[in-house]
mmCIF file of C-alpha atoms and ligand atoms in Angstrom:
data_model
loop_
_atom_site.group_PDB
_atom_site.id
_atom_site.type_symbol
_atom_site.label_atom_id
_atom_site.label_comp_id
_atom_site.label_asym_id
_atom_site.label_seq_id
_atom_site.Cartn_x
_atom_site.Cartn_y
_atom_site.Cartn_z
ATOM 1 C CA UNK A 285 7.591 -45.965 26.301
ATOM 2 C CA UNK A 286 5.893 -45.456 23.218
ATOM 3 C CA UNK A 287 8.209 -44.355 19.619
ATOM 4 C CA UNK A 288 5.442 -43.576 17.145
ATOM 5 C CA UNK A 289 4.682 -39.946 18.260
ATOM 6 C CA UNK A 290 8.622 -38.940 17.994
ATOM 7 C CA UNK A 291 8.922 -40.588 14.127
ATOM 8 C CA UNK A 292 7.161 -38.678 12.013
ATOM 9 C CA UNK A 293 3.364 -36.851 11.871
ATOM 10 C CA UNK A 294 0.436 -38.060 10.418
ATOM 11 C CA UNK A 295 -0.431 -37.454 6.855
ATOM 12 C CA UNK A 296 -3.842 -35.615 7.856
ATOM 13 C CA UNK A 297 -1.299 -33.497 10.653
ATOM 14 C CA UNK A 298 1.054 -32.755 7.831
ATOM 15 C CA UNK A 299 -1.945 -32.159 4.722
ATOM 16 C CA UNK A 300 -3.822 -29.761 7.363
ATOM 17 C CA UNK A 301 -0.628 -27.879 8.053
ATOM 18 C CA UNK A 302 0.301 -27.377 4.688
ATOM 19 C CA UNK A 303 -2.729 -26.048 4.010
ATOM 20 C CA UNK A 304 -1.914 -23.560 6.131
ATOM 21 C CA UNK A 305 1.937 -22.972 4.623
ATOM 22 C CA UNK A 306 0.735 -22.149 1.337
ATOM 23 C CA UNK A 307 -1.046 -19.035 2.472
ATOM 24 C CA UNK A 308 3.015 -17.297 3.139
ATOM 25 C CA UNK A 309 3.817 -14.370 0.699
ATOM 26 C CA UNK A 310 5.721 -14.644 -1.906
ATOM 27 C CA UNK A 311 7.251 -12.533 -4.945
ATOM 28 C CA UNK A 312 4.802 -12.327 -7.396
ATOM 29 C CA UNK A 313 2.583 -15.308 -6.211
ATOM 30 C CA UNK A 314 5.188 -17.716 -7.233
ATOM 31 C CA UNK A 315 4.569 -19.991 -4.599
ATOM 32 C CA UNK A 316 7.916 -21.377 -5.044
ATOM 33 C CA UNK A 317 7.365 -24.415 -2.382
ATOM 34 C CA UNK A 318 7.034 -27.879 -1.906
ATOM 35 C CA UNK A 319 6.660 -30.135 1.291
ATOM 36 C CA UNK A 320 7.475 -33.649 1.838
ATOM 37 C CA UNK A 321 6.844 -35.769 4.760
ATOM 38 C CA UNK A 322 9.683 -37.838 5.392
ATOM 39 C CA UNK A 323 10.200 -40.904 8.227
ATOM 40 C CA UNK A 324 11.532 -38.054 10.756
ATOM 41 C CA UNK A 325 9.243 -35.426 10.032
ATOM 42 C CA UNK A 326 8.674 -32.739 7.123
ATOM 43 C CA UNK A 327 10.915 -30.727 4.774
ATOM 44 C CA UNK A 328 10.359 -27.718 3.160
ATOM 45 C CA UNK A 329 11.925 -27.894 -0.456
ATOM 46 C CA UNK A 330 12.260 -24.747 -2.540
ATOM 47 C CA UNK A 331 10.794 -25.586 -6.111
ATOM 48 C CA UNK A 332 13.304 -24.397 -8.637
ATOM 49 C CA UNK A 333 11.027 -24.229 -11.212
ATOM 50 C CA UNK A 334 9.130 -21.282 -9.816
ATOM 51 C CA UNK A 335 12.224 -18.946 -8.893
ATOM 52 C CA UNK A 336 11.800 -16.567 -11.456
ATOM 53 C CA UNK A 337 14.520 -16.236 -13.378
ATOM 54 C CA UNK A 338 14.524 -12.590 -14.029
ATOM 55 C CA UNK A 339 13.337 -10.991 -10.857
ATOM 56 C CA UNK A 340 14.916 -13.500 -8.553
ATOM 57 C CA UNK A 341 18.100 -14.894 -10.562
ATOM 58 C CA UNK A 342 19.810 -15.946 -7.542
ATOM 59 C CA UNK A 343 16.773 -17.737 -5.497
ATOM 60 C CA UNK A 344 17.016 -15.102 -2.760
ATOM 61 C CA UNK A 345 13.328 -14.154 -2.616
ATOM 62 C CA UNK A 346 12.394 -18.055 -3.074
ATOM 63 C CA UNK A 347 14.346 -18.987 0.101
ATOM 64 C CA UNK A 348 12.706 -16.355 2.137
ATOM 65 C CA UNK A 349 9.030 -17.203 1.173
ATOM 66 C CA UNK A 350 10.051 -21.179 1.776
ATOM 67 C CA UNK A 351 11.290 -19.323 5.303
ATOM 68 C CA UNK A 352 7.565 -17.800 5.597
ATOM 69 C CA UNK A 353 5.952 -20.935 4.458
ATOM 70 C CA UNK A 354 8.006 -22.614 6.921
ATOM 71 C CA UNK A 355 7.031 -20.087 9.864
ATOM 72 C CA UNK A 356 3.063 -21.018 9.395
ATOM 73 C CA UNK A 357 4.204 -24.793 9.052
ATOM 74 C CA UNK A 358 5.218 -24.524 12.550
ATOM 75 C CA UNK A 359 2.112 -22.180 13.928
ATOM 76 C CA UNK A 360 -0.038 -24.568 12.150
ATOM 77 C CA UNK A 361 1.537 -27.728 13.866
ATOM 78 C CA UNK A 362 1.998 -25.954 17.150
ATOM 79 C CA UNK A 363 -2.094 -25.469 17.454
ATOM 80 C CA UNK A 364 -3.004 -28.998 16.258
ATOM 81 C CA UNK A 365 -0.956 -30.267 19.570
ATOM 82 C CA UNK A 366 1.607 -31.728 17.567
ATOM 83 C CA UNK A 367 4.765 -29.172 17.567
ATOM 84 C CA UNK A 368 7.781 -29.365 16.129
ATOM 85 C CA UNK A 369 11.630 -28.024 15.908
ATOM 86 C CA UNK A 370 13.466 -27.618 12.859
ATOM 87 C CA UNK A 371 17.075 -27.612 11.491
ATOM 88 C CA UNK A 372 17.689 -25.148 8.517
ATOM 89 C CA UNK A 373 19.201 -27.151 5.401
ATOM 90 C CA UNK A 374 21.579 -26.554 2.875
ATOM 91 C CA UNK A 375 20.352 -28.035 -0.320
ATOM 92 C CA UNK A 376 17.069 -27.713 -1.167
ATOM 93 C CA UNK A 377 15.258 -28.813 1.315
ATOM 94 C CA UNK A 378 15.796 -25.331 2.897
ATOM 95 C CA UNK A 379 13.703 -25.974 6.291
ATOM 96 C CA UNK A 380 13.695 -29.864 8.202
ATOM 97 C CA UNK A 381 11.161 -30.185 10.978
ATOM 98 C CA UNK A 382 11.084 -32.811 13.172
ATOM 99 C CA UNK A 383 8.381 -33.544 16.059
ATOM 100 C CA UNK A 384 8.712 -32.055 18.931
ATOM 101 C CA UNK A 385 7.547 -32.923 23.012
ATOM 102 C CA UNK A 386 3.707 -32.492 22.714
ATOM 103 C CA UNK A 387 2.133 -29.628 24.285
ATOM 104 C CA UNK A 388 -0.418 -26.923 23.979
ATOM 105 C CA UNK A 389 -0.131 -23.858 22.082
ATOM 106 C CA UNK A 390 1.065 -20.717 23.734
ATOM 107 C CA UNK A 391 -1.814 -17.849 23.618
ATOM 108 C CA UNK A 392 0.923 -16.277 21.159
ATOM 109 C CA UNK A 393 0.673 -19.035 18.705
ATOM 110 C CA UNK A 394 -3.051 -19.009 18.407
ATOM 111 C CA UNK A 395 -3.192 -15.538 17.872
ATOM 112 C CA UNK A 396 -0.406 -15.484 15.402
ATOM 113 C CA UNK A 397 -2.516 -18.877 13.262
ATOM 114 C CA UNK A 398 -5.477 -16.997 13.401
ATOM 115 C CA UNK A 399 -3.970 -14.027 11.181
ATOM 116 C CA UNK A 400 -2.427 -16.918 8.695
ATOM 117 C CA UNK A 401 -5.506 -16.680 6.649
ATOM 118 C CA UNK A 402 -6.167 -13.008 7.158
ATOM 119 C CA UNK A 403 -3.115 -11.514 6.206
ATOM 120 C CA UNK A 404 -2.132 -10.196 2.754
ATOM 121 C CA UNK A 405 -0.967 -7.802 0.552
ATOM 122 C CA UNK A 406 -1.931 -4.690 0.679
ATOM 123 C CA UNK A 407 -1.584 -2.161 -2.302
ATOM 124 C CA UNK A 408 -4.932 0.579 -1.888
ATOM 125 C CA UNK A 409 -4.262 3.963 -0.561
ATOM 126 C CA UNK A 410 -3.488 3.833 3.505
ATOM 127 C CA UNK A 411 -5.760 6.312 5.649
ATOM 128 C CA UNK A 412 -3.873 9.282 7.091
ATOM 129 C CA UNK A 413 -3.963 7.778 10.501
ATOM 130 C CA UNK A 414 -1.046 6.865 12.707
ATOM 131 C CA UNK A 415 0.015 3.679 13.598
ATOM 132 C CA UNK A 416 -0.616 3.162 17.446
ATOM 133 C CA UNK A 417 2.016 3.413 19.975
ATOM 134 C CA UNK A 418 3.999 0.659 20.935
ATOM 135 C CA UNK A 419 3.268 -1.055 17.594
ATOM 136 C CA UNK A 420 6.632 -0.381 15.932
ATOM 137 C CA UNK A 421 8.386 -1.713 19.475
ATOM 138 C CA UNK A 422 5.927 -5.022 18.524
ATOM 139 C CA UNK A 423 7.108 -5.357 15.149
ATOM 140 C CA UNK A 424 10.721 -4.819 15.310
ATOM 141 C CA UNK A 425 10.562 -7.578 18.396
ATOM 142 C CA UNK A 426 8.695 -10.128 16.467
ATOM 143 C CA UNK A 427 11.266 -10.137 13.843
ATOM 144 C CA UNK A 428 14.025 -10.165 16.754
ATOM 145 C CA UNK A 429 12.295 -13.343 17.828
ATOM 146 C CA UNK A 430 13.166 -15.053 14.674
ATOM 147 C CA UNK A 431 17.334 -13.888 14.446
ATOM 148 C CA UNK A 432 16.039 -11.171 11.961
ATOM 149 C CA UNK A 433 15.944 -7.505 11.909
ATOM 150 C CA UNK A 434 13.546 -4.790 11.477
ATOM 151 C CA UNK A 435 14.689 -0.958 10.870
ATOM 152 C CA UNK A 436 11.991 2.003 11.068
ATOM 153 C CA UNK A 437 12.835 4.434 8.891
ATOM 154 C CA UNK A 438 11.651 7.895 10.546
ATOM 155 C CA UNK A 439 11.461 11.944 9.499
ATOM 156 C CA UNK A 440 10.764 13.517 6.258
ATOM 157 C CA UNK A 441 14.509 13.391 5.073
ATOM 158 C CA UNK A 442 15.234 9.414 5.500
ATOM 159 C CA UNK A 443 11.315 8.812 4.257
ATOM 160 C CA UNK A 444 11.877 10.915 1.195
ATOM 161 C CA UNK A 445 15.687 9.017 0.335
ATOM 162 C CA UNK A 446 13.944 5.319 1.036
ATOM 163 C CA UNK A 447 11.115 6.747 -1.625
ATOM 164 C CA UNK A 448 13.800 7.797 -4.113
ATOM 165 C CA UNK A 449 15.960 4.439 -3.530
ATOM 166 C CA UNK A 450 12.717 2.762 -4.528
ATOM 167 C CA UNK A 451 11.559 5.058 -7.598
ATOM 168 C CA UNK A 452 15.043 4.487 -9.368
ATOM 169 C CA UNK A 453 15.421 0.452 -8.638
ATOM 170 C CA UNK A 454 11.815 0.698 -9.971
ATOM 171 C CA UNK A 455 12.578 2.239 -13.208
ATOM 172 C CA UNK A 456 15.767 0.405 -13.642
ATOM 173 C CA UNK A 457 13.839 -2.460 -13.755
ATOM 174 C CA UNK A 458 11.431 -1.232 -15.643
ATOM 175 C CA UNK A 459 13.540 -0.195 -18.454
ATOM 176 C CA UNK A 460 14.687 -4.015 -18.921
ATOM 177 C CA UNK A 461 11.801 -5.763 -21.477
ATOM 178 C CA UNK A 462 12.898 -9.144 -19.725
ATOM 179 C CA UNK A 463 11.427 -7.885 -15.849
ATOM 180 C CA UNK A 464 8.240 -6.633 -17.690
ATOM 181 C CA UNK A 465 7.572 -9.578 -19.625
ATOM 182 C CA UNK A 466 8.013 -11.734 -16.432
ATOM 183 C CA UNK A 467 5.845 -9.178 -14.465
ATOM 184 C CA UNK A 468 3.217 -9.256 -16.767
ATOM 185 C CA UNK A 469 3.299 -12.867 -17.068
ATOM 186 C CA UNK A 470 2.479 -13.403 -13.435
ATOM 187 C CA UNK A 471 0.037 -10.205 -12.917
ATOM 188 C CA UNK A 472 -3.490 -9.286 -14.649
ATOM 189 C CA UNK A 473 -4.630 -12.830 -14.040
ATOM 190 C CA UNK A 474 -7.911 -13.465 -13.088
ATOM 191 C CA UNK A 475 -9.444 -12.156 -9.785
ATOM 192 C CA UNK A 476 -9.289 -15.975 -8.373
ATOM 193 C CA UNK A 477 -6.467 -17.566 -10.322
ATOM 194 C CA UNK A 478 -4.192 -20.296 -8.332
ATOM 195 C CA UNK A 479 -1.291 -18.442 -8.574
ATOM 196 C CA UNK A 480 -0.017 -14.618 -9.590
ATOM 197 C CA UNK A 481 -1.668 -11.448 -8.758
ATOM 198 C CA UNK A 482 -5.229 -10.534 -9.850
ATOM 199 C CA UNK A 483 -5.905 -6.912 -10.715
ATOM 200 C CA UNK A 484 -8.393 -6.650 -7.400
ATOM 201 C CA UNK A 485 -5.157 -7.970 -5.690
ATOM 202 C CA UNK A 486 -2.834 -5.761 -7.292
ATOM 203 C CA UNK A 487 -4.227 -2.654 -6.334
ATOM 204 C CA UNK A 488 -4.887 0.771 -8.016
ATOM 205 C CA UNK A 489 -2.201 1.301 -10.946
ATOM 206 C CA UNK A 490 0.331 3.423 -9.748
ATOM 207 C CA UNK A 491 0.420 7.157 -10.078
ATOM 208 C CA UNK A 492 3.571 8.208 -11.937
ATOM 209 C CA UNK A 493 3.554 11.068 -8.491
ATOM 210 C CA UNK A 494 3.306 9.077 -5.958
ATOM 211 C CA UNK A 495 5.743 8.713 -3.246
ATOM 212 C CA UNK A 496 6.287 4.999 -2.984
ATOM 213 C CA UNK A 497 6.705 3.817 -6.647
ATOM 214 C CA UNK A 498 4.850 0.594 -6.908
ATOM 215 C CA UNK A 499 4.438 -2.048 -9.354
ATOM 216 C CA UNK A 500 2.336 -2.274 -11.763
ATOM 217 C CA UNK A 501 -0.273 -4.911 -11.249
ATOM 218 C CA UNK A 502 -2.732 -3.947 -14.232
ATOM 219 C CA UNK A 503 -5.336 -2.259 -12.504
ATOM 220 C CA UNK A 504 -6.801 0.572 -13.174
ATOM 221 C CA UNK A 505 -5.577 4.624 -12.763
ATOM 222 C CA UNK A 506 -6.570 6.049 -9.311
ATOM 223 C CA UNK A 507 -7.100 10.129 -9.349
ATOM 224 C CA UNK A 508 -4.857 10.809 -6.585
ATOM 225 C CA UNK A 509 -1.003 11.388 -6.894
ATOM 226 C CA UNK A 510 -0.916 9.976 -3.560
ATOM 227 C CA UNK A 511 -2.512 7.923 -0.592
ATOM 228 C CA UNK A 512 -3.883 9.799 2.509
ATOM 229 C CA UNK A 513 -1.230 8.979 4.960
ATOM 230 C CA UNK A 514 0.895 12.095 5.904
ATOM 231 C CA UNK A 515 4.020 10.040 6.422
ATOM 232 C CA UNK A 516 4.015 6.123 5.604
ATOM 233 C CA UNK A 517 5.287 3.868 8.111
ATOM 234 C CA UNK A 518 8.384 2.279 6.597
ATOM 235 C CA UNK A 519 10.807 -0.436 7.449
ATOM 236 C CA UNK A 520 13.188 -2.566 6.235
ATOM 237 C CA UNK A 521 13.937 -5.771 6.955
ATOM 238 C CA UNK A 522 16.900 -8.533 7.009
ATOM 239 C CA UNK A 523 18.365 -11.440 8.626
ATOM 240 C CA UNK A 524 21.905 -11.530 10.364
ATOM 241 C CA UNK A 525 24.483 -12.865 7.637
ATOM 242 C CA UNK A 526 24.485 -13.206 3.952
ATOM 243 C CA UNK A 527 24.522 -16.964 3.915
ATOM 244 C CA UNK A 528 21.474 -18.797 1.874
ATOM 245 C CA UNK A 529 19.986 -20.024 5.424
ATOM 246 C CA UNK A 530 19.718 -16.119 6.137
ATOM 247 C CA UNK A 531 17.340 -15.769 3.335
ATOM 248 C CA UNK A 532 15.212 -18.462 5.310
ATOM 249 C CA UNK A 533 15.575 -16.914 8.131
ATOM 250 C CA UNK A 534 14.648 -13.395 6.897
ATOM 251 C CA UNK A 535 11.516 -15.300 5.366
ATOM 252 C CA UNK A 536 10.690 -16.514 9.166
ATOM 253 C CA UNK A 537 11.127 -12.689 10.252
ATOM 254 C CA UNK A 538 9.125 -11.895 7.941
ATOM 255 C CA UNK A 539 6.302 -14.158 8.244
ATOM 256 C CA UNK A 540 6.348 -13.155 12.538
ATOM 257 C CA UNK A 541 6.490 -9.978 11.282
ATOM 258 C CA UNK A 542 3.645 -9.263 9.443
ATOM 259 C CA UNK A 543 1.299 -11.832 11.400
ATOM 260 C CA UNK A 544 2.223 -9.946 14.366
ATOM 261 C CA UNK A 545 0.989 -6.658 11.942
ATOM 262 C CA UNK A 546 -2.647 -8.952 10.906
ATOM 263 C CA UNK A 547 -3.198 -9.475 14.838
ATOM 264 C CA UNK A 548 -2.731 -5.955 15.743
ATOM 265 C CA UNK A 549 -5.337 -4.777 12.730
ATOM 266 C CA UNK A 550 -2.534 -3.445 10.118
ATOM 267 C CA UNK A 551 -2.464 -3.364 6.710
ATOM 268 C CA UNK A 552 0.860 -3.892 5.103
ATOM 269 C CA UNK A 553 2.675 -3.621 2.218
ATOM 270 C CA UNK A 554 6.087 -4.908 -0.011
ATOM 271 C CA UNK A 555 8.238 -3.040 -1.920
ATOM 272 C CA UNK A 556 11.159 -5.346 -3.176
ATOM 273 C CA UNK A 557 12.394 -3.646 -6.047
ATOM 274 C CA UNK A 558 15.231 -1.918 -4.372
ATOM 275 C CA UNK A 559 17.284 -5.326 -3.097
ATOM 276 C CA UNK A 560 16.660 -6.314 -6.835
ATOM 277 C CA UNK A 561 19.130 -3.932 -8.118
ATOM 278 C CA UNK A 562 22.490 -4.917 -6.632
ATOM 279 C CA UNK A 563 23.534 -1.159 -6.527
ATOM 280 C CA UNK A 564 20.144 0.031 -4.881
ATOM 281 C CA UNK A 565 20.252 -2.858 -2.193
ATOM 282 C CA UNK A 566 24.020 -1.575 -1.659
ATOM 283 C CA UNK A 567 23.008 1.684 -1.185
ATOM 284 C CA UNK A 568 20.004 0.740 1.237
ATOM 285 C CA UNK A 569 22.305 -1.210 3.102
ATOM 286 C CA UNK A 570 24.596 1.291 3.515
ATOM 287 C CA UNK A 571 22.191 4.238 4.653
ATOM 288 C CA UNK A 572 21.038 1.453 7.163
ATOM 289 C CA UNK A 573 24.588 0.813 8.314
ATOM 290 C CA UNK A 574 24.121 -3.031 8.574
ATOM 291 C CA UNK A 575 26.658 -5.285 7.561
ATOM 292 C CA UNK A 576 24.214 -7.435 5.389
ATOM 293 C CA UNK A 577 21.484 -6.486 2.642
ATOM 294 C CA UNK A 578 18.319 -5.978 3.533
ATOM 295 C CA UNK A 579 15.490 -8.474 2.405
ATOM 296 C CA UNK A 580 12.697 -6.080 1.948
ATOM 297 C CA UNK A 581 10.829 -3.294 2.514
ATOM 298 C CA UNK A 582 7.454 -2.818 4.369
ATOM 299 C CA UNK A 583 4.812 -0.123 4.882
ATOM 300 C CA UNK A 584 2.428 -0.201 7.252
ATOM 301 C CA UNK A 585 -0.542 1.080 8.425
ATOM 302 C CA UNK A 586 -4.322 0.986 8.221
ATOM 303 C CA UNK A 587 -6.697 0.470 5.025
ATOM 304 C CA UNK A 588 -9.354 -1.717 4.181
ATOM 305 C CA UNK A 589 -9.089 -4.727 2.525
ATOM 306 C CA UNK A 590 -10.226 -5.073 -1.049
ATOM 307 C CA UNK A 591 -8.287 -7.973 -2.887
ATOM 308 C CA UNK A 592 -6.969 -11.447 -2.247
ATOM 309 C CA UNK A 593 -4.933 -13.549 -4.097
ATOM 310 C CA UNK A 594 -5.495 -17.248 -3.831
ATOM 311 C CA UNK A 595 -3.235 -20.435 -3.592
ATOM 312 C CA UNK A 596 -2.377 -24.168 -5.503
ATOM 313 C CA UNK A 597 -3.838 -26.501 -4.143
ATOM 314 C CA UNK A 598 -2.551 -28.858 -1.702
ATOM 315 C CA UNK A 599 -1.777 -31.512 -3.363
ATOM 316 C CA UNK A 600 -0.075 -29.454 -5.890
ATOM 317 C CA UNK A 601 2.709 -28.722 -3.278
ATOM 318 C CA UNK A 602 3.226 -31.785 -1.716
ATOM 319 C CA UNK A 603 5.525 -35.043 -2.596
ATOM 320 C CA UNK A 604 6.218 -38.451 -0.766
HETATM 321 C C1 LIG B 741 10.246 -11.469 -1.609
HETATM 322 C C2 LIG B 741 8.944 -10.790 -1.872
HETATM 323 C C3 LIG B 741 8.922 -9.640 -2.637
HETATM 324 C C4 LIG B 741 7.729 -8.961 -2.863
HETATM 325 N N1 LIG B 741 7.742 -7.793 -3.554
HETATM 326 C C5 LIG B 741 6.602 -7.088 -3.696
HETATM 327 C C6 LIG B 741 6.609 -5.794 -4.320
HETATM 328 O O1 LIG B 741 7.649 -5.276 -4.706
HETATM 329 N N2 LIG B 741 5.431 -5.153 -4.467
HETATM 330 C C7 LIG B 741 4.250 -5.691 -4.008
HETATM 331 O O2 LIG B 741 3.213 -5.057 -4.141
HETATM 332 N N3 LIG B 741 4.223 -6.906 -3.409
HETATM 333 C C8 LIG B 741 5.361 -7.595 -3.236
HETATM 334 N N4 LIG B 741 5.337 -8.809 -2.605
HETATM 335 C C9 LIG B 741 4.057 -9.378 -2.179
HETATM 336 C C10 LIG B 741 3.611 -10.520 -3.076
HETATM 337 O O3 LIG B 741 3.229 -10.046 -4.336
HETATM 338 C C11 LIG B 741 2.473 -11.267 -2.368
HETATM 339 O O4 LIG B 741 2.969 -11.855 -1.208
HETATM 340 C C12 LIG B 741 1.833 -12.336 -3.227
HETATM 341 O O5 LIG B 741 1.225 -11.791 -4.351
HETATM 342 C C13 LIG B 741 0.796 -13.131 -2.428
HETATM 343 O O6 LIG B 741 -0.214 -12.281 -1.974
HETATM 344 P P1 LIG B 741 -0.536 -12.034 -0.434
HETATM 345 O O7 LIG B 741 0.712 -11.506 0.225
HETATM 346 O O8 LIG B 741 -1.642 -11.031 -0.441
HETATM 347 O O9 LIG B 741 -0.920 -13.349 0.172
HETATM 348 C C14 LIG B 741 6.524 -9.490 -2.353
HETATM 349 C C15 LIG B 741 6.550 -10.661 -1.583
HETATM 350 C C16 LIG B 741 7.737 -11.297 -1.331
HETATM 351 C C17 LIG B 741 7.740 -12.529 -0.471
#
């Protein structure tokens, strides 16, 4: 019997696959990851000094991307042949894999690392075309799959609340200098820059009419007070429990989530500002009648793609 497979994986294995890691979302491009490669396998280690301290005091939104990052760890080591499981950790390294039996990847898993590189965020005006059927049934199963949730929200009336929830967490937080100056810090890079969001990334700037209030990325006015679409696809999304392991779970959701969205042809979008505000996130978690707050919300739907942001390098993220 040979031991050396079930130890640990290479260090070209574990550089390829976190090359494909770093490609997760995360809140304002923070990239707040780092991976190690340890005797038993890897961890994923959330890198304090790129939670931001305004916008994310408590780490939340860094412990769902290291979830995300984790997600296309696995997909990525899954489709070299070299799979593995993983425990989720309490300090900070939030995510321990270990190998796994080898095996080939499952059609699933090839489809879902082929979208790794193609998905992103997307803030240009969605066509007024609706999503096709069964896609919402898709969506809501692939975050299932990973212990997390998925809620559409559907009809004019819960639309229209969901768009006011997010219009006043967006001004609240716009009215403190502290989330501006942060914002701003990480935005109106340049098209291209390692890390933050590019104008071309960010998107149009929004219209002060528009129904879903987004952030302002520093790009330019758009004419129209709003995007095509009729009546945005919108959901929310969470993991079971309020513990910090649900945040890396949600992040896992998440990732299946909008991979499954990239394979299917989607565009999607983020809006986070309303579980920012502890008072908005109550609310939304109220008017969803879960027991825990939601991570996020998404829109989805079809546009082209205009904008990419880009990524640290590898060996920026990694430690021995
Ligand atoms: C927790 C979290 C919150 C986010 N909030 C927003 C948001 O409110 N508005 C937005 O346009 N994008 C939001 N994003 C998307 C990020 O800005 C985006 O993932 C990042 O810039 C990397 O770009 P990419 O997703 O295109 O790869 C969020 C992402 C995460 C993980």
């Amino acid at each position: 019997m040979t031991t050396t497979s079930s130890t640990t994986w290479a260090p070209e294995t574990f550089l390829t696959a976190v090359g494909h890691a770093v490609w997760a979302p995360s809140i304002h491009n923070s990239q707040p990851w780092r991976f190690r490669r340890t005797a038993h396998g890897i961890d994923v280690l959330v890198d304090r000094d790129r939670v931001l301290p305004v916008g994310d005091p408590d780490g939340r939104a860094a412990r769902l991307s290291c979830g995300a990052a984790a997600g296309n760890l696995l997909l990525a080591l899954a489709v070299a042949g070299a799979p593995g499981t993983y425990v989720l950790g309490r300090d900070d390294a939030l995510v321990r894999l270990t190998p796994a039996a080898h095996r080939p990847a499952t059609p699933q898993e090839q489809r879902l690392f082929r979208a790794i590189r193609r998905r992103h965020t997307n803030r240009h005006p969605f066509a007024d075309q609706p999503v096709e059927p069964g896609v919402t049934a898709r969506l809501t199963e692939a975050a299932r799959l990973e212990n997390g949730w998925l809620d559409f929200v559907v009809g004019d009336q819960a639309i229209d609340a969901l768009a006011a929830l997010i219009r006043e967490a967006d001004n609240r937080l716009n009215a403190d200098p502290r989330y501006v100056a942060e914002l701003r810090a990480w935005t109106r890079v340049a098209d291209g820059a390692v890390e933050g969001v590019g104008r071309q990334a960010g998107g149009p700037a929004p219209h002060p009419a528009e129904l879903m209030a987004r952030r302002d990325y520093g790009g330019a006015g758009q004419r129209e007070s709003r995007d095509p679409a009729r009546e945005p696809v919108l959901a929310v999304l969470g993991a079971h429990g309020s513990l910090h392991t649900d945040d890396v779970r949600a992040g896992m959701a998440l990732q299946r989530v909008l991979l499954t969205a990239t394979d299917l042809g989607l565009a999607a979008a983020m809006f986070s500002q309303p579980v920012e505000v502890p008072e908005t996130r109550r609310r939304l978690r109220l008017a969803l009648g879960r027991p825990d707050d939601p991570h996020l919300v998404l829109r989805f739907g079809y546009a082209p793609t205009l904008g990419y942001t880009n990524r640290r390098s590898v060996a920026d993220v990694v430690e021995s």
